Amino acid sequence: MQVSCIPLAHTRQFSSLFQAFISGQENLKPLYGEFPDLEGFRKQIEQKKFDAQKRQTLVSVLEKQYAELDSKPDFRVLLDEKTFTVTSGHQLNLFTGPLYVIFKLVTAINLARRLKQEFPEYTFVPVYWMATEDHDFEEINHFRLSGKTHTWHTQQKGAVGRMNPKELATLFKEIPERLPLFEQAYLQHNTLADAVRYYIHELLGPEGLICIDADDRALKAEFRPVIEDDLFNHTAFKLVEEASEKLEALGYKQQVTPREINFFYLNEGIRERLVPDENGVRVNDTRMTFERDEIQQLLDQSPELFSPNVILRPVYQEVILPNLAYLGGPGELAYWLQLKPVFDHYQIPYPILMPRNFAMIISQATQRRIQNLGLTPEGLFEDEATLRRQYVERHAAYSLDIQPDLQQMLDALEAMRTKAVQVNPTLDGHIKAEAQKLRNWAERLDRRLVASEAQKQETGVRHLSELKAYLFPGGGLQERTDNFLNFYLANPAFISQLLDIFDPFCYEFYMLTEA
């Protein structure tokens, strides 16, 4: 692939908060720990201590979860106190979901490799945190392939990782492409969690990536002190509220809203919020209530029934993993900036926040269209109205720029106003109003000239609109909509090429043109 990079700011796709963070803006530094550079990782390694018993629990859980796979990673490396993880997480989207999920995982793999080069006395393991406990099925039940969206319809409820994916047999019938890896994953496994682990291991396991399903009794038992504190003391609610106020004082909006209790009740077919009740705790939208001693007993005996929400899931991650960094997109890293006081309260090292890599994939045919339309890589990110105007002006037989002529008229009107107010000052407002009418008239004329010329250049303008719609589906970035199979099916080396190209410390936008 041909590779070029442009600054993230030039894409107009990233929030001011995210750009301030990656530029190291001083006023944000109290909201996070170490900066995502090599010096930051050196300090993070010194800070991170992880209990040997927790390592043993982690290895036991992973060995159990991978038991049915033919080939397995050697998880014993995680028992070594000099082994650390770097983690990225995502929902269990169909067929991996949008392209950026693969970008996340590739970035994590490359980060582990780079850290090994820089700190050879340590071992670094890339981890995919599978959001198996998430219950928002509508966010994961579809994927886009060859311009068409395919959707999984089901009556199953509760945590998506526990759902049976064999219903997807009907979906495979409507997909013209053969997808044997995913057929094996979805149709030969009884849970979505097992299916996703299977295909991710096939795609990226050889690169060292491991998957973890935190919906596990032994792992939840390690998180029990935090669960108890949240149920009865609502500590995270207070701390995140304060952090959110600080973020807003800096001019940024809070990304997530804490609740008094930041856990769901998780059981077969149900994942519902736990809310305070006058006598204890209630399961939202159900008749289930627990008095204080009952909820305490439930926690002691069955910690797996408590599922953290977006506020405490990051804390759970750092409790059960010897983790150094979390890799995510702009929205994820933004809400992490509200959470540092919670980590401080529980005396858990706050991980390095690291942006994943960002990219657009451009085929040879698309590159030819871009060149024929006279566009540049950065120019692609202009809004369509601006691009249309620029294209029309470049190809017009006559100049469409009426601004010099308008300025002459306004200058003449201003000269008249200067003379007139010397004779009659009350004419000042009248002449200024006429000048504004002239500007408004010129604006309407400008639009009509451009529209008339656009009709003459209808074919080129249509090609431009089609290009924008193809590269920016629904007006957003390609990586947020298109599935990796759009590229992988024609190029089985696609993931290997990304591994070779992406630099985890490059905080720019990759433009990748297929050779």
CSV table of N, CA and C in Angstrom, one decimal, residues 53 70 79 91 119 134 146 153 205 254 294 308 340-341 351 374 435 475 478 505:
chain,number,residue,atom,x,y,z
A,53,GLN,N,-1.3,-13.8,43.1
A,53,GLN,CA,-2.5,-14.6,43.1
A,53,GLN,C,-3.5,-14.1,42.0
A,70,ASP,N,-8.2,-25.5,19.3
A,70,ASP,CA,-7.2,-26.4,18.9
A,70,ASP,C,-5.8,-25.9,19.3
A,79,LEU,N,2.1,-15.2,34.4
A,79,LEU,CA,2.5,-15.4,35.8
A,79,LEU,C,3.7,-14.6,36.2
A,91,GLN,N,-17.4,-3.9,21.7
A,91,GLN,CA,-18.6,-4.8,21.7
A,91,GLN,C,-18.4,-5.9,20.7
A,119,PHE,N,11.8,-2.0,25.8
A,119,PHE,CA,12.1,-2.5,27.2
A,119,PHE,C,12.2,-4.0,27.1
A,134,ASP,N,-22.3,-6.5,27.7
A,134,ASP,CA,-23.1,-5.5,27.2
A,134,ASP,C,-24.5,-6.0,26.7
A,146,SER,N,-20.0,-4.7,1.2
A,146,SER,CA,-20.3,-4.3,-0.2
A,146,SER,C,-21.5,-3.4,-0.4
A,153,HIS,N,-31.7,-10.5,13.5
A,153,HIS,CA,-33.0,-10.3,14.3
A,153,HIS,C,-33.1,-11.5,15.3
A,205,GLY,N,-4.7,-14.2,16.7
A,205,GLY,CA,-4.0,-15.0,17.7
A,205,GLY,C,-2.6,-15.2,17.3
A,254,GLN,N,-19.2,16.7,29.5
A,254,GLN,CA,-18.9,15.4,30.0
A,254,GLN,C,-19.5,14.3,29.1
A,294,GLU,N,-29.5,-8.8,52.3
A,294,GLU,CA,-29.7,-9.7,51.2
A,294,GLU,C,-28.8,-9.4,50.0
A,308,PRO,N,-20.5,-4.3,35.9
A,308,PRO,CA,-20.2,-2.8,35.9
A,308,PRO,C,-20.7,-2.1,34.7
A,340,LYS,N,-10.3,9.4,36.6
A,340,LYS,CA,-9.1,9.3,37.4
A,340,LYS,C,-9.3,9.4,38.9
A,341,PRO,N,-10.2,10.2,39.4
A,341,PRO,CA,-10.4,10.2,40.9
A,341,PRO,C,-10.9,8.9,41.4
A,351,PRO,N,-4.3,3.7,34.0
A,351,PRO,CA,-3.5,3.3,32.8
A,351,PRO,C,-3.3,4.5,31.9
A,374,GLY,N,-9.3,16.0,-9.5
A,374,GLY,CA,-8.4,17.0,-9.0
A,374,GLY,C,-8.3,17.2,-7.5
A,435,ALA,N,-26.3,48.9,1.6
A,435,ALA,CA,-25.1,48.1,1.4
A,435,ALA,C,-25.3,46.6,1.8
A,475,GLY,N,-22.0,10.3,5.7
A,475,GLY,CA,-21.4,11.5,6.1
A,475,GLY,C,-20.2,11.4,7.2
A,478,GLN,N,-15.1,6.4,6.8
A,478,GLN,CA,-15.3,5.0,6.3
A,478,GLN,C,-15.0,4.0,7.4
A,505,PHE,N,2.5,5.0,17.9
A,505,PHE,CA,2.8,6.4,18.4
A,505,PHE,C,2.6,7.5,17.4
